[in-house]
Amino acid sequence: MVPASLTVLPVSGLPEIARGADLASMIAGAVALAEGDVVVVTQKIVSKAEGRMVEIDPADPVAKRRLAESEAVRVLRRRGELVVTETRHGYVCANSGIDLSNVAEGTAALLPEDPDRSARRIRDGLRARTGRLVAVVISDTFGRAWRRGVVDVAIGCAGIRGIVDLRGSRDALGRELVATEMCLVDEIAGAAELVMGKASGVPVAVVRGVDPSALGEGSVIGEVVRPYAEDLFR
Amino acid sequence: MVPASLTVLPVSGLPEIARGADLASMIAGAVALAEGDVVVVTQKIVSKAEGRMVEIDPADPVAKRRLAESEAVRVLRRRGELVVTETRHGYVCANSGIDLSNVAEGTAALLPEDPDRSARRIRDGLRARTGRLVAVVISDTFGRAWRRGVVDVAIGCAGIRGIVDLRGSRDALGRELVATEMCLVDEIAGAAELVMGKASGVPVAVVRGVDPSALGEGSVIGEVVRPYAEDLFR
């Protein structure tokens, strides 16, 4: 089987997102979706639509760190103003995922309460508006323990599996692959970021051509987040 | 600025790769490249072409672990047959990146000695054969500390920067972004994997439409590998 090519389309022209905004309706109006598309939505507009903005004193140098700690179940490391935390969802990331860029001065965006649920809502809304069954990935920008630079990863998903298990598949030489559990949703989130850019104000992208065998019910929190007990590095 | 769309094309039809194979020539014969394309080549065929195959006793349950330890400068964690190591390149990964799938029975593929150099060679070869300046990323499949499942990341690059520094760019609301160092090469490696699959025998993909400002001289080992002294989790 030779897979087909993949296309990543930026979705631009969305208005500034306010609390209560109907993201599915806005996305459906901005791009023609096809069955099996994966719609990647950046966390920030989800947080804005869900009213996850809080006030923060821009003159207080420790306000962000205090807010990050209040959003964490565990502080793993500190360095200067950076704290690496475990959020209540189980994500390990800088500053509990709190973000001060692309939001109004004096406010900060918290992560959605349940990004898998956010993804399901948008997926259901897109289906209602377009008649098409698509998958949705909510993405955010995370650092990595051993690699410099940040990448976009999935913090929530719907209509696509968080982990695709290739156990039992055969490699190209016909031997069974012992364990290759691919995290396609993270690769999809990163692919979407390539057409978004951090500074260009493109908060949604469509990834078209994802292997249909990856589609189905899925969850980032349930499948991708590594439980504390399984962790070798926390 | 609204970025254009991105396309990821699988490159199939390459022959089985033997030691000394001229990968650039094979790739140039299998796909029509355009200026600015990023050609993603999986580590395994680079290791095969560079003769990085070693014999391993398939009946010896600890042979792989011993080989992994011999390829490591540091063993970080052990769990059962898995060792998480730091390779001499500085990558932190499972089993020093040694792989037994898609290779002949009784052999194992070691990582290339210098994957940035491997990428430069392929880039130079593609330029000589096609007249086109393209970028090359060597990819491999790595686990992550806090997320389940594996993803493809870059272990070497040429003609593209390992980290793209958006410091000084402005966000969509006009404020300066303090520090957003994106690791596009990892996102590109992951995007390529979406058309490769672990079991489908597609070892090369072309990512077309990457922001030209990311192109230029780059290095994974020099830019992306986090030095031990900077590391909070080793």
Coordinates of C-alpha atoms in Angstrom, one line a residue, chain B residues 25-191:
Chain B
S25 CA 20.6 9.7 -7.4
M26 CA 17.8 7.3 -6.5
I27 CA 15.7 10.1 -5.0
A28 CA 16.3 12.4 -8.0
G29 CA 15.1 9.5 -10.3
A30 CA 12.0 8.8 -8.3
V31 CA 10.5 12.3 -7.8
A32 CA 10.5 15.7 -9.6
L33 CA 11.9 18.1 -7.1
A34 CA 11.2 21.8 -7.0
E35 CA 13.4 24.6 -5.6
G36 CA 12.8 24.9 -1.8
D37 CA 11.4 21.4 -1.4
V38 CA 12.3 19.7 1.9
V39 CA 13.3 16.1 1.2
V40 CA 12.8 13.9 4.3
V41 CA 14.8 10.7 4.3
T42 CA 14.3 8.1 7.0
Q43 CA 17.4 7.1 9.0
K44 CA 17.2 3.5 8.1
I45 CA 18.0 3.9 4.4
V46 CA 20.7 6.4 5.3
S47 CA 22.2 3.9 7.7
K48 CA 22.0 1.1 5.1
A49 CA 23.6 3.2 2.4
E50 CA 26.4 4.3 4.8
G51 CA 27.1 0.7 5.9
R52 CA 26.0 1.2 9.5
M53 CA 24.6 -2.4 9.7
V54 CA 26.0 -4.7 12.3
E55 CA 25.4 -8.4 13.1
I56 CA 23.3 -9.3 16.1
D57 CA 22.3 -12.7 17.4
P58 CA 18.5 -12.8 17.1
A59 CA 18.4 -15.7 19.7
D60 CA 20.2 -13.6 22.4
P61 CA 17.7 -11.7 24.4
V62 CA 20.1 -9.2 25.7
A63 CA 22.1 -8.6 22.5
K64 CA 20.1 -5.5 21.5
R65 CA 20.5 -4.0 25.0
R66 CA 24.2 -4.6 25.0
L67 CA 24.6 -3.1 21.6
A68 CA 22.5 -0.1 22.6
E69 CA 24.7 0.4 25.7
S70 CA 27.8 0.2 23.5
E71 CA 26.4 3.0 21.3
A72 CA 25.6 5.3 24.3
V73 CA 27.6 7.8 26.2
R74 CA 25.1 7.7 29.1
V75 CA 22.4 5.3 30.1
L76 CA 19.5 7.4 31.6
R77 CA 16.9 4.8 32.5
R78 CA 16.3 1.0 32.2
R79 CA 13.0 -0.8 32.1
G80 CA 13.1 -4.4 31.2
E81 CA 14.8 -4.7 27.8
L82 CA 14.4 -1.0 27.1
V83 CA 17.2 1.4 27.8
V84 CA 16.9 5.1 27.4
T85 CA 20.3 6.4 26.4
E86 CA 22.1 9.5 25.3
T87 CA 23.9 8.7 22.1
R88 CA 27.3 10.3 21.2
H89 CA 25.4 12.7 19.0
G90 CA 23.5 13.9 22.1
Y91 CA 20.1 12.4 21.1
V92 CA 18.1 11.0 24.0
C93 CA 16.2 8.0 22.7
A94 CA 15.3 4.4 23.3
N95 CA 18.1 1.8 22.7
S96 CA 20.5 4.4 21.2
G97 CA 18.3 4.5 18.1
I98 CA 19.2 0.9 17.1
D99 CA 16.6 -0.7 15.0
L100 CA 15.8 -4.3 14.1
S101 CA 12.7 -3.7 11.9
N102 CA 13.0 -3.4 8.1
V103 CA 16.5 -4.8 8.2
A104 CA 17.8 -8.3 7.3
E105 CA 17.3 -11.0 10.0
G106 CA 20.3 -11.1 12.3
T107 CA 21.4 -7.5 11.6
A108 CA 20.7 -4.2 13.3
A109 CA 20.9 -0.6 11.9
L110 CA 23.0 1.8 13.9
L111 CA 22.4 5.6 13.6
P112 CA 24.5 7.4 11.0
E113 CA 27.8 8.7 12.4
D114 CA 26.9 12.3 11.7
P115 CA 23.3 12.7 10.3
D116 CA 23.8 16.4 9.6
R117 CA 26.7 15.4 7.3
S118 CA 24.5 12.7 5.8
A119 CA 21.9 15.3 5.0
R120 CA 24.5 17.7 3.5
R121 CA 25.7 14.9 1.2
I122 CA 22.2 14.1 0.0
R123 CA 21.4 17.8 -0.5
D124 CA 24.6 18.3 -2.5
G125 CA 23.9 15.2 -4.5
L126 CA 20.4 16.3 -5.3
R127 CA 21.6 19.7 -6.4
A128 CA 24.2 18.2 -8.7
R129 CA 21.6 15.9 -10.3
T130 CA 18.6 18.2 -10.5
G131 CA 20.1 21.7 -10.5
R132 CA 17.7 22.6 -7.7
L133 CA 18.5 23.8 -4.2
V134 CA 16.5 21.7 -1.8
A135 CA 16.7 21.1 1.9
V136 CA 17.2 17.6 3.4
V137 CA 16.0 16.3 6.8
I138 CA 17.0 12.8 8.1
S139 CA 14.2 11.5 10.3
D140 CA 13.9 8.9 13.0
T141 CA 11.2 7.6 15.3
F142 CA 11.6 8.7 18.9
G143 CA 9.6 8.4 22.1
R144 CA 8.9 11.3 24.4
A145 CA 9.3 11.6 28.2
W146 CA 5.7 12.6 29.0
R147 CA 3.7 11.5 26.1
R148 CA 2.9 8.0 24.9
G149 CA 3.5 6.9 21.4
V150 CA 6.4 7.7 19.1
V151 CA 6.7 10.4 16.5
D152 CA 9.2 11.1 13.8
V153 CA 11.8 13.8 14.5
A154 CA 14.8 15.2 12.7
I155 CA 18.2 13.7 13.5
G156 CA 20.0 15.7 10.8
C157 CA 19.4 18.5 8.4
A158 CA 20.9 20.5 5.6
G159 CA 19.6 23.6 3.8
I160 CA 17.1 24.4 6.6
R161 CA 17.6 25.8 10.0
G162 CA 17.2 23.5 13.0
I163 CA 15.5 26.1 15.0
V164 CA 13.6 29.1 13.6
D165 CA 13.8 32.0 16.1
L166 CA 10.7 34.2 16.0
R167 CA 12.1 36.5 18.7
G168 CA 11.3 40.0 17.6
S169 CA 8.5 39.0 15.3
R170 CA 5.2 40.5 16.3
D171 CA 2.1 38.6 17.3
A172 CA -1.2 39.2 15.5
L173 CA -2.0 41.9 18.0
G174 CA 1.3 43.8 17.2
R175 CA 3.2 42.9 20.4
E176 CA 6.7 41.5 20.2
L177 CA 6.9 37.8 20.8
V178 CA 9.5 37.3 23.6
A179 CA 10.8 33.9 22.7
T180 CA 9.3 31.5 20.3
E181 CA 12.0 29.2 18.9
M182 CA 10.2 26.8 16.7
C183 CA 11.7 23.5 15.8
L184 CA 10.3 23.3 12.3
V185 CA 12.6 20.4 11.3
D186 CA 10.9 18.1 13.8
E187 CA 7.4 19.2 12.6
I188 CA 8.5 18.5 9.0
A189 CA 9.8 15.1 10.0
G190 CA 6.5 14.3 11.7
A191 CA 4.5 15.6 8.7

